[in-house]
XYZ file of N, CA, C and O in Angstrom:
720
model
N 213.578 -116.877 298.969
C 215.002 -117.026 298.796
C 215.333 -117.040 297.306
O 214.697 -117.730 296.524
N 216.333 -116.248 296.938
C 216.814 -116.199 295.559
C 218.279 -116.612 295.511
O 219.005 -116.472 296.490
N 218.678 -117.092 294.339
C 220.071 -117.444 294.080
C 220.688 -116.401 293.157
O 220.089 -116.044 292.134
N 221.864 -115.938 293.517
C 222.663 -115.057 292.679
C 223.953 -115.804 292.370
O 224.692 -116.178 293.279
N 224.200 -116.040 291.079
C 225.285 -116.923 290.654
C 226.353 -116.106 289.916
O 226.030 -115.331 289.011
N 227.616 -116.345 290.292
C 228.750 -115.613 289.727
C 229.834 -116.619 289.340
O 230.374 -117.308 290.195
N 230.136 -116.690 288.040
C 231.063 -117.688 287.517
C 232.319 -117.021 286.963
O 232.239 -116.179 286.065
N 233.471 -117.405 287.506
C 234.770 -117.017 286.964
C 235.107 -118.066 285.907
O 235.680 -119.111 286.214
N 234.721 -117.799 284.661
C 234.786 -118.819 283.619
C 236.184 -119.354 283.380
O 236.371 -120.560 283.289
N 237.173 -118.494 283.258
C 238.518 -118.979 282.949
C 239.023 -119.900 284.051
O 239.538 -120.985 283.785
N 238.875 -119.469 285.281
C 239.293 -120.259 286.433
C 238.577 -121.604 286.432
O 239.195 -122.666 286.557
N 237.273 -121.574 286.260
C 236.456 -122.783 286.292
C 236.786 -123.726 285.138
O 236.958 -124.932 285.325
N 236.911 -123.165 283.930
C 237.101 -123.995 282.746
C 238.495 -124.615 282.693
O 238.651 -125.797 282.390
N 239.520 -123.832 283.003
C 240.890 -124.366 282.970
C 241.038 -125.501 283.980
O 241.573 -126.566 283.667
N 240.541 -125.289 285.188
C 240.620 -126.347 286.194
C 239.726 -127.529 285.822
O 240.046 -128.672 286.143
N 238.639 -127.269 285.128
C 237.768 -128.352 284.656
C 238.463 -129.235 283.636
O 238.296 -130.463 283.652
N 239.244 -128.640 282.751
C 239.997 -129.437 281.780
C 241.018 -130.321 282.498
O 241.264 -131.453 282.089
N 241.567 -129.803 283.591
C 242.513 -130.605 284.384
C 241.775 -131.718 285.130
O 242.249 -132.858 285.187
N 240.629 -131.396 285.710
C 239.836 -132.414 286.414
C 239.380 -133.498 285.435
O 239.349 -134.689 285.772
N 239.045 -133.098 284.220
C 238.650 -134.067 283.203
C 239.826 -134.953 282.818
O 239.646 -136.150 282.552
N 241.023 -134.404 282.800
C 242.224 -135.202 282.513
C 242.420 -136.267 283.589
O 242.782 -137.414 283.283
N 242.151 -135.912 284.832
C 242.231 -136.883 285.925
C 241.159 -137.952 285.721
O 241.437 -139.157 285.813
N 239.948 -137.522 285.421
C 238.821 -138.453 285.217
C 239.119 -139.426 284.081
O 238.756 -140.600 284.141
N 239.818 -138.933 283.035
C 240.136 -139.766 281.872
C 241.399 -140.605 282.073
O 241.755 -141.403 281.190
N 242.091 -140.410 283.202
C 243.290 -141.190 283.481
C 244.570 -140.617 282.902
O 245.607 -141.272 282.910
N 244.514 -139.375 282.396
C 245.714 -138.737 281.848
C 246.647 -138.245 282.949
O 247.822 -137.999 282.716
N 246.101 -138.043 284.155
C 246.870 -137.572 285.307
C 246.377 -138.314 286.538
O 245.210 -138.707 286.608
N 247.263 -138.469 287.521
C 246.913 -139.210 288.719
C 246.063 -138.434 289.699
O 245.301 -139.013 290.467
N 246.196 -137.108 289.670
C 245.445 -136.256 290.598
C 245.350 -134.862 290.004
O 246.062 -134.530 289.050
N 244.499 -134.056 290.589
C 244.376 -132.675 290.129
C 245.686 -131.921 290.358
O 246.091 -131.106 289.535
N 246.356 -132.221 291.476
C 247.648 -131.588 291.748
C 248.671 -131.969 290.674
O 249.428 -131.129 290.201
N 248.669 -133.234 290.283
C 249.561 -133.715 289.228
C 249.242 -133.018 287.903
O 250.141 -132.552 287.195
N 247.964 -132.933 287.570
C 247.549 -132.268 286.332
C 247.961 -130.804 286.342
O 248.424 -130.267 285.329
N 247.807 -130.157 287.487
C 248.174 -128.744 287.610
C 249.684 -128.562 287.486
O 250.164 -127.718 286.721
N 250.449 -129.368 288.241
C 251.910 -129.236 288.256
C 252.535 -129.515 286.901
O 253.534 -128.898 286.528
N 251.932 -130.435 286.142
C 252.494 -130.837 284.850
C 251.712 -130.298 283.657
O 251.932 -130.734 282.535
N 250.775 -129.385 283.938
C 249.969 -128.757 282.892
C 249.301 -129.787 281.977
O 249.339 -129.669 280.759
N 248.687 -130.785 282.598
C 247.983 -131.830 281.856
C 246.505 -131.456 281.808
O 245.872 -131.253 282.842
N 245.979 -131.336 280.601
C 244.577 -130.955 280.415
C 243.924 -131.867 279.387
O 244.594 -132.370 278.491
N 242.646 -132.044 279.514
C 241.858 -132.725 278.498
C 241.249 -131.620 277.631
O 240.211 -131.059 277.967
N 241.920 -131.287 276.549
C 241.501 -130.144 275.726
C 240.179 -130.369 275.009
O 239.566 -129.419 274.521
N 239.701 -131.606 274.965
C 238.422 -131.860 274.300
C 237.230 -131.736 275.258
O 236.089 -131.793 274.820
N 237.500 -131.544 276.552
C 236.415 -131.456 277.534
C 235.613 -130.175 277.344
O 236.169 -129.095 277.148
N 234.289 -130.294 277.415
C 233.384 -129.149 277.319
C 232.387 -129.217 278.459
O 231.876 -130.286 278.806
N 232.085 -128.058 279.006
C 231.169 -127.959 280.129
C 229.755 -127.678 279.624
O 229.562 -126.900 278.690
N 228.785 -128.302 280.250
C 227.379 -128.038 279.966
C 226.932 -126.948 280.946
O 226.678 -127.218 282.115
N 226.861 -125.724 280.467
C 226.576 -124.588 281.344
C 225.154 -124.594 281.881
O 224.895 -124.101 282.970
N 224.235 -125.166 281.132
C 222.867 -125.288 281.635
C 222.821 -126.208 282.846
O 222.200 -125.897 283.864
N 223.502 -127.345 282.757
C 223.554 -128.281 283.882
C 224.340 -127.694 285.049
O 223.993 -127.912 286.212
N 225.389 -126.942 284.739
C 226.165 -126.275 285.789
C 225.278 -125.308 286.568
O 225.300 -125.284 287.804
N 224.479 -124.538 285.855
C 223.589 -123.588 286.514
C 222.571 -124.312 287.389
O 222.337 -123.915 288.535
N 221.988 -125.376 286.882
C 221.016 -126.133 287.675
C 221.653 -126.722 288.932
O 221.049 -126.716 290.006
N 222.876 -127.196 288.809
C 223.596 -127.709 289.971
C 223.833 -126.583 290.986
O 223.634 -126.759 292.188
N 224.201 -125.413 290.491
C 224.495 -124.272 291.367
C 223.273 -123.811 292.153
O 223.385 -123.384 293.299
N 222.098 -123.913 291.550
C 220.872 -123.422 292.204
C 219.989 -124.560 292.713
O 218.787 -124.363 292.917
N 220.574 -125.719 292.898
C 219.846 -126.878 293.442
C 218.579 -127.203 292.650
O 217.542 -127.519 293.232
N 218.656 -127.073 291.334
C 217.553 -127.398 290.429
C 216.339 -126.479 290.600
O 215.260 -126.781 290.118
N 216.485 -125.360 291.302
C 215.363 -124.466 291.599
C 215.337 -123.286 290.622
O 215.633 -122.148 290.989
N 214.944 -123.553 289.379
C 214.930 -122.522 288.333
C 214.137 -121.282 288.738
O 214.521 -120.162 288.436
N 213.013 -121.491 289.408
C 212.145 -120.369 289.787
C 212.783 -119.458 290.823
O 212.353 -118.314 291.000
N 213.842 -119.927 291.489
C 214.490 -119.130 292.535
C 215.715 -118.372 292.022
O 216.381 -117.685 292.793
N 215.994 -118.459 290.718
C 217.160 -117.769 290.166
C 216.911 -116.271 290.122
O 215.994 -115.800 289.451
N 217.728 -115.533 290.863
C 217.665 -114.078 290.819
C 218.422 -113.562 289.609
O 217.886 -112.870 288.751
N 219.694 -113.957 289.492
C 220.533 -113.520 288.392
C 221.744 -114.440 288.307
O 222.244 -114.904 289.330
N 222.226 -114.691 287.103
C 223.430 -115.500 286.898
C 224.358 -114.761 285.941
O 223.915 -114.289 284.889
N 225.603 -114.658 286.346
C 226.616 -113.972 285.541
C 227.769 -114.915 285.251
O 228.158 -115.715 286.096
N 228.339 -114.763 284.065
C 229.545 -115.466 283.704
C 230.557 -114.431 283.248
O 230.254 -113.599 282.387
N 231.729 -114.449 283.853
C 232.772 -113.463 283.598
C 233.948 -114.135 282.902
O 234.347 -115.235 283.291
N 234.498 -113.468 281.885
C 235.655 -114.033 281.195
C 236.263 -113.037 280.234
O 235.869 -111.871 280.176
N 237.221 -113.531 279.470
C 237.895 -112.711 278.465
C 237.067 -112.680 277.190
O 236.308 -113.610 276.913
N 237.246 -111.637 276.418
C 236.551 -111.509 275.143
C 236.923 -112.692 274.256
O 238.109 -112.945 274.024
N 235.929 -113.441 273.771
C 236.221 -114.613 272.936
C 236.518 -114.207 271.494
O 236.218 -113.077 271.076
N 237.077 -115.138 270.713
C 237.255 -114.870 269.285
C 235.889 -114.638 268.637
O 234.871 -115.142 269.122
N 235.860 -113.911 267.553
C 234.608 -113.566 266.881
C 233.793 -114.756 266.424
O 232.575 -114.685 266.346
N 234.436 -115.874 266.138
C 233.722 -117.046 265.623
C 233.374 -118.060 266.709
O 232.993 -119.180 266.414
N 233.490 -117.683 267.971
C 233.253 -118.603 269.085
C 231.772 -118.596 269.455
O 231.261 -117.606 269.972
N 231.071 -119.697 269.197
C 229.635 -119.786 269.488
C 229.354 -120.172 270.938
O 228.205 -120.136 271.372
N 230.396 -120.510 271.693
C 230.213 -120.934 273.074
C 229.489 -119.880 273.893
O 228.590 -120.187 274.669
N 229.849 -118.628 273.721
C 229.272 -117.570 274.554
C 227.791 -117.383 274.276
O 227.022 -117.069 275.180
N 227.359 -117.597 273.047
C 225.925 -117.545 272.742
C 225.193 -118.671 273.457
O 224.105 -118.477 273.993
N 225.820 -119.842 273.482
C 225.213 -120.982 274.178
C 225.116 -120.704 275.674
O 224.136 -121.074 276.324
N 226.113 -120.033 276.210
C 226.097 -119.695 277.633
C 224.961 -118.717 277.931
O 224.243 -118.859 278.921
N 224.779 -117.735 277.060
C 223.671 -116.793 277.241
C 222.330 -117.522 277.179
O 221.415 -117.206 277.927
N 222.208 -118.506 276.298
C 220.975 -119.297 276.203
C 220.714 -120.082 277.483
O 219.574 -120.399 277.793
N 221.785 -120.378 278.237
C 221.640 -121.102 279.507
C 221.273 -120.140 280.639
O 221.299 -120.510 281.797
N 220.907 -118.899 280.296
C 220.404 -117.893 281.244
C 221.483 -117.133 282.003
O 221.216 -116.551 283.038
N 222.711 -117.139 281.493
C 223.766 -116.343 282.101
C 223.857 -114.994 281.399
O 223.760 -114.921 280.171
N 224.051 -113.928 282.157
C 224.484 -112.664 281.579
C 225.987 -112.778 281.427
O 226.688 -113.105 282.390
N 226.487 -112.544 280.241
C 227.906 -112.703 279.957
C 228.599 -111.345 280.008
O 228.169 -110.398 279.347
N 229.657 -111.277 280.795
C 230.447 -110.050 280.926
C 231.880 -110.402 280.562
O 232.506 -111.242 281.223
N 232.372 -109.784 279.485
C 233.734 -110.088 279.025
C 234.610 -108.851 279.047
O 234.119 -107.722 278.963
N 235.896 -109.119 279.158
C 236.911 -108.070 279.163
C 238.057 -108.511 278.262
O 238.386 -109.698 278.201
N 238.675 -107.534 277.601
C 239.843 -107.837 276.775
C 241.029 -108.156 277.667
O 241.163 -107.608 278.767
N 241.881 -109.045 277.185
C 243.126 -109.341 277.894
C 244.097 -108.171 277.682
O 243.993 -107.451 276.694
N 245.040 -108.024 278.598
C 246.009 -106.942 278.471
C 247.107 -107.328 277.478
O 247.074 -108.409 276.886
N 248.101 -106.462 277.321
C 249.172 -106.688 276.346
C 249.974 -107.949 276.643
O 250.558 -108.552 275.746
N 249.976 -108.391 277.888
C 250.677 -109.617 278.287
C 249.761 -110.842 278.201
O 250.103 -111.912 278.703
N 248.573 -110.663 277.601
C 247.568 -111.719 277.454
C 247.051 -112.221 278.798
O 246.726 -113.393 278.963
N 246.964 -111.334 279.770
C 246.464 -111.671 281.108
C 245.098 -111.038 281.327
O 244.812 -109.962 280.813
N 244.264 -111.733 282.097
C 242.972 -111.175 282.497
C 243.205 -110.276 283.702
O 243.697 -110.733 284.719
N 242.836 -109.038 283.595
C 243.058 -108.129 284.712
C 241.757 -107.568 285.272
O 241.703 -107.184 286.411
N 240.707 -107.525 284.501
C 239.472 -106.893 284.963
C 238.382 -107.899 285.344
O 237.366 -107.506 285.893
N 238.606 -109.166 285.085
C 237.557 -110.162 285.289
C 237.173 -110.281 286.761
O 235.998 -110.174 287.124
N 238.148 -110.514 287.639
C 237.837 -110.664 289.067
C 237.235 -109.385 289.638
O 236.282 -109.434 290.417
N 237.789 -108.236 289.259
C 237.265 -106.959 289.766
C 235.821 -106.750 289.318
O 234.979 -106.283 290.097
N 235.523 -107.115 288.088
C 234.161 -106.999 287.571
C 233.209 -107.923 288.323
O 232.085 -107.545 288.674
N 233.673 -109.127 288.599
C 232.862 -110.088 289.346
C 232.597 -109.580 290.760
O 231.459 -109.629 291.243
N 233.616 -109.059 291.402
C 233.439 -108.496 292.748
C 232.446 -107.340 292.734
O 231.619 -107.213 293.642
N 232.512 -106.504 291.714
C 231.594 -105.370 291.616
C 230.146 -105.834 291.496
O 229.254 -105.303 292.160
N 229.899 -106.846 290.663
C 228.529 -107.353 290.505
C 228.026 -108.011 291.791
O 226.859 -107.882 292.146
N 228.908 -108.715 292.489
C 228.513 -109.302 293.771
C 228.089 -108.195 294.722
O 227.034 -108.267 295.362
N 228.890 -107.145 294.810
C 228.554 -106.019 295.685
C 227.281 -105.316 295.250
O 226.471 -104.909 296.086
N 227.081 -105.174 293.943
C 225.839 -104.561 293.452
C 224.630 -105.309 294.001
O 223.679 -104.703 294.495
N 224.661 -106.641 293.923
C 223.516 -107.432 294.384
C 223.447 -107.518 295.899
O 222.348 -107.628 296.461
N 224.578 -107.439 296.560
C 224.569 -107.453 298.018
C 223.841 -106.232 298.557
O 223.036 -106.329 299.484
N 224.089 -105.082 297.950
C 223.537 -103.837 298.467
C 222.284 -103.358 297.746
O 221.637 -102.420 298.193
N 221.926 -103.993 296.636
C 220.727 -103.591 295.892
C 219.981 -104.835 295.424
O 220.434 -105.526 294.531
N 218.859 -105.112 296.016
C 217.992 -106.166 295.506
C 217.989 -107.467 296.281
O 216.953 -108.109 296.373
N 219.117 -107.874 296.813
C 219.101 -109.137 297.557
C 218.623 -108.891 298.982
O 218.605 -107.761 299.458
N 218.218 -109.972 299.612
C 217.702 -109.889 300.983
C 218.420 -110.899 301.855
O 219.033 -111.850 301.358
N 218.316 -110.702 303.152
C 218.874 -111.670 304.078
C 218.316 -113.050 303.750
O 217.131 -113.192 303.451
N 219.189 -114.048 303.765
C 218.772 -115.408 303.451
C 218.932 -115.796 301.998
O 218.855 -116.975 301.660
N 219.137 -114.813 301.105
C 219.408 -115.145 299.713
C 220.762 -115.846 299.625
O 221.631 -115.669 300.477
N 220.927 -116.635 298.566
C 222.138 -117.434 298.396
C 223.005 -116.837 297.296
O 222.540 -116.654 296.167
N 224.238 -116.540 297.633
C 225.227 -116.099 296.656
C 226.099 -117.301 296.337
O 226.736 -117.870 297.231
N 226.092 -117.701 295.062
C 226.839 -118.871 294.619
C 228.050 -118.379 293.837
O 227.897 -117.744 292.796
N 229.228 -118.685 294.343
C 230.466 -118.289 293.678
C 231.111 -119.525 293.076
O 231.395 -120.490 293.784
N 231.323 -119.489 291.776
C 232.003 -120.573 291.087
C 233.407 -120.095 290.775
O 233.719 -119.658 289.667
N 234.227 -120.119 291.790
C 235.625 -119.749 291.720
C 236.348 -120.459 292.840
O 235.742 -120.790 293.858
N 237.622 -120.674 292.656
C 238.423 -121.281 293.711
C 239.428 -120.323 294.276
O 240.263 -120.671 295.101
N 239.343 -119.085 293.840
C 240.326 -118.052 294.130
C 240.163 -117.492 295.546
O 239.140 -116.897 295.870
N 241.180 -117.647 296.359
C 241.168 -117.134 297.719
C 241.067 -115.626 297.802
O 240.744 -115.085 298.868
N 241.318 -114.926 296.695
C 241.178 -113.463 296.692
C 239.738 -113.034 296.942
O 239.480 -111.881 297.257
N 238.793 -113.949 296.801
C 237.386 -113.630 297.050
C 237.002 -113.756 298.527
O 235.858 -113.516 298.894
N 237.954 -114.111 299.381
C 237.664 -114.314 300.796
C 237.087 -113.069 301.477
O 236.083 -113.181 302.186
N 237.661 -111.864 301.308
C 237.048 -110.692 301.952
C 235.597 -110.471 301.523
O 234.735 -110.141 302.344
N 235.321 -110.674 300.249
C 233.955 -110.539 299.736
C 233.055 -111.602 300.358
O 231.924 -111.310 300.768
N 233.546 -112.829 300.453
C 232.766 -113.922 301.045
C 232.423 -113.605 302.497
O 231.292 -113.823 302.945
N 233.387 -113.071 303.220
C 233.139 -112.722 304.624
C 232.106 -111.601 304.738
O 231.274 -111.608 305.647
N 232.131 -110.647 303.828
C 231.148 -109.558 303.833
C 229.750 -110.100 303.557
O 228.777 -109.666 304.182
N 229.631 -111.041 302.637
C 228.334 -111.659 302.366
C 227.778 -112.301 303.630
O 226.594 -112.137 303.957
N 228.621 -113.020 304.341
C 228.196 -113.677 305.578
C 227.805 -112.635 306.638
O 226.810 -112.804 307.335
N 228.588 -111.571 306.717
C 228.314 -110.498 307.678
C 226.943 -109.867 307.423
O 226.246 -109.462 308.347
N 226.549 -109.816 306.158
C 225.262 -109.235 305.767
C 224.146 -110.280 305.702
O 223.100 -110.049 305.099
N 224.376 -111.423 306.321
C 223.372 -112.490 306.446
C 222.892 -113.066 305.117
O 221.721 -113.404 304.957
N 223.825 -113.170 304.176
C 223.541 -113.893 302.942
C 224.192 -115.262 303.080
O 225.227 -115.411 303.726
N 223.563 -116.261 302.486
C 224.153 -117.594 302.481
C 225.190 -117.656 301.365
O 225.012 -117.061 300.304
N 226.258 -118.384 301.616
C 227.356 -118.482 300.653
C 227.552 -119.929 300.249
O 227.762 -120.804 301.083
N 227.455 -120.155 298.953
C 227.689 -121.480 298.387
C 228.871 -121.375 297.438
O 228.881 -120.517 296.549
N 229.860 -122.212 297.643
C 231.019 -122.262 296.759
C 230.913 -123.538 295.933
O 230.720 -124.629 296.474
N 231.026 -123.391 294.628
C 230.982 -124.519 293.701
C 232.279 -124.470 292.908
O 232.504 -123.541 292.134
N 233.144 -125.461 293.151
C 234.438 -125.475 292.449
C 235.057 -126.858 292.577
O 234.517 -127.737 293.227
N 236.183 -127.003 291.948
C 236.925 -128.260 291.954
C 237.568 -128.476 293.313
O 237.568 -127.590 294.168
N 238.141 -129.646 293.519
C 238.699 -130.000 294.827
C 239.870 -129.121 295.251
O 240.208 -129.084 296.426
N 240.463 -128.386 294.327
C 241.596 -127.528 294.674
C 241.170 -126.096 295.008
O 241.951 -125.161 294.921
N 239.949 -125.926 295.451
C 239.439 -124.623 295.888
C 240.269 -124.128 297.078
O 240.794 -124.929 297.858
N 240.370 -122.833 297.224
C 241.021 -122.258 298.398
C 240.350 -122.796 299.659
O 239.128 -122.714 299.798
N 241.131 -123.338 300.565
C 240.541 -123.906 301.787
C 239.881 -122.815 302.628
O 238.847 -123.057 303.255
N 240.439 -121.618 302.631
C 239.831 -120.516 303.397
C 238.461 -120.163 302.834
O 237.510 -119.929 303.589
N 238.343 -120.154 301.512
C 237.061 -119.855 300.872
C 236.055 -120.973 301.156
O 234.904 -120.707 301.511
N 236.494 -122.202 301.034
C 235.622 -123.349 301.313
C 235.142 -123.334 302.769
O 233.976 -123.593 303.054
N 236.034 -123.004 303.680
C 235.694 -123.050 305.110
C 234.709 -121.968 305.539
O 233.973 -122.159 306.502
N 234.665 -120.842 304.840
C 233.738 -119.776 305.212
C 232.340 -120.011 304.612
O 231.365 -119.435 305.065
N 232.256 -120.911 303.641
C 230.988 -121.156 302.943
C 229.990 -121.918 303.802
O 230.358 -122.737 304.636
N 228.707 -121.637 303.566
C 227.637 -122.421 304.177
C 227.517 -123.780 303.505
O 227.105 -124.757 304.129
N 227.861 -123.811 302.225
C 227.788 -125.056 301.454
C 228.909 -125.054 300.429
O 229.229 -124.029 299.834
N 229.512 -126.210 300.240
C 230.543 -126.380 299.229
C 230.175 -127.576 298.360
O 229.869 -128.651 298.870
N 230.199 -127.376 297.045
C 229.971 -128.455 296.093
C 231.277 -128.709 295.364
O 231.817 -127.804 294.713
N 231.786 -129.931 295.500
C 233.035 -130.336 294.868
C 232.726 -130.824 293.452
O 232.202 -131.918 293.267
N 233.062 -129.997 292.465
C 232.788 -130.367 291.077
C 233.593 -131.578 290.623
O 233.179 -132.274 289.690
N 234.720 -131.837 291.261
C 235.509 -133.022 290.901
C 234.691 -134.288 291.108
O 234.853 -135.261 290.367
N 233.803 -134.272 292.082
C 232.938 -135.414 292.346
C 231.682 -135.417 291.476
O 230.960 -136.406 291.429
N 231.419 -134.312 290.790
C 230.177 -134.179 290.008
C 230.461 -133.887 288.526
O 229.580 -133.424 287.805
N 231.686 -134.135 288.095
C 232.099 -133.753 286.746
C 231.224 -134.375 285.659
O 230.926 -133.743 284.651
N 230.762 -135.608 285.877
C 229.935 -136.255 284.851
C 228.608 -135.514 284.636
O 228.078 -135.494 283.531
N 228.109 -134.859 285.681
C 226.835 -134.127 285.590
C 226.945 -132.858 284.740
O 225.943 -132.387 284.209
N 228.146 -132.297 284.668
C 228.304 -131.017 283.964
C 229.136 -131.133 282.693
O 229.497 -130.130 282.099
N 229.422 -132.361 282.272
C 230.194 -132.578 281.036
C 229.239 -132.617 279.858
O 228.262 -133.357 279.868
N 229.549 -131.799 278.859
C 228.737 -131.763 277.639
C 229.138 -132.935 276.764
O 230.309 -133.135 276.490
N 228.152 -133.687 276.366
C 228.433 -134.874 275.534
C 228.168 -134.554 274.087
O 227.289 -133.869 273.717
């Protein structure tokens, strides 16, 4: 059994800053933080610990790990640190409206690449996204006898959570993945 890990960084990180705001007492709930745009801007994620959590501490079973996001500023060392944590980093430029348009499509393409080339029945596809737009892809993974693990905050799409074989609520595990 191998793990294939796919991280929607912007989705994960923005919601993580909100979850951290709740943890720090800046907001009463994740819904409150979301509705009022309350974030803990000093919160940083430990991507190495995140990866270990995603693969149940089984380093030897890691098939591939990808992190998808927007092109960072030239002086941003975060992405180098992420690569050191064993993620392949795939970035896309934002459009003229400063929106990410290719990130989800790129992530879906890589999931499909591994579904049809290299993975086997029983392998685990770990999606670190809360986006319900991934539901058709999640259902296809299940149809092809791959295990589906969703790792995200408590505000994950309920449809995505319900189709998963396993769901890890990062809101309950935030201390494990917070960089100190």
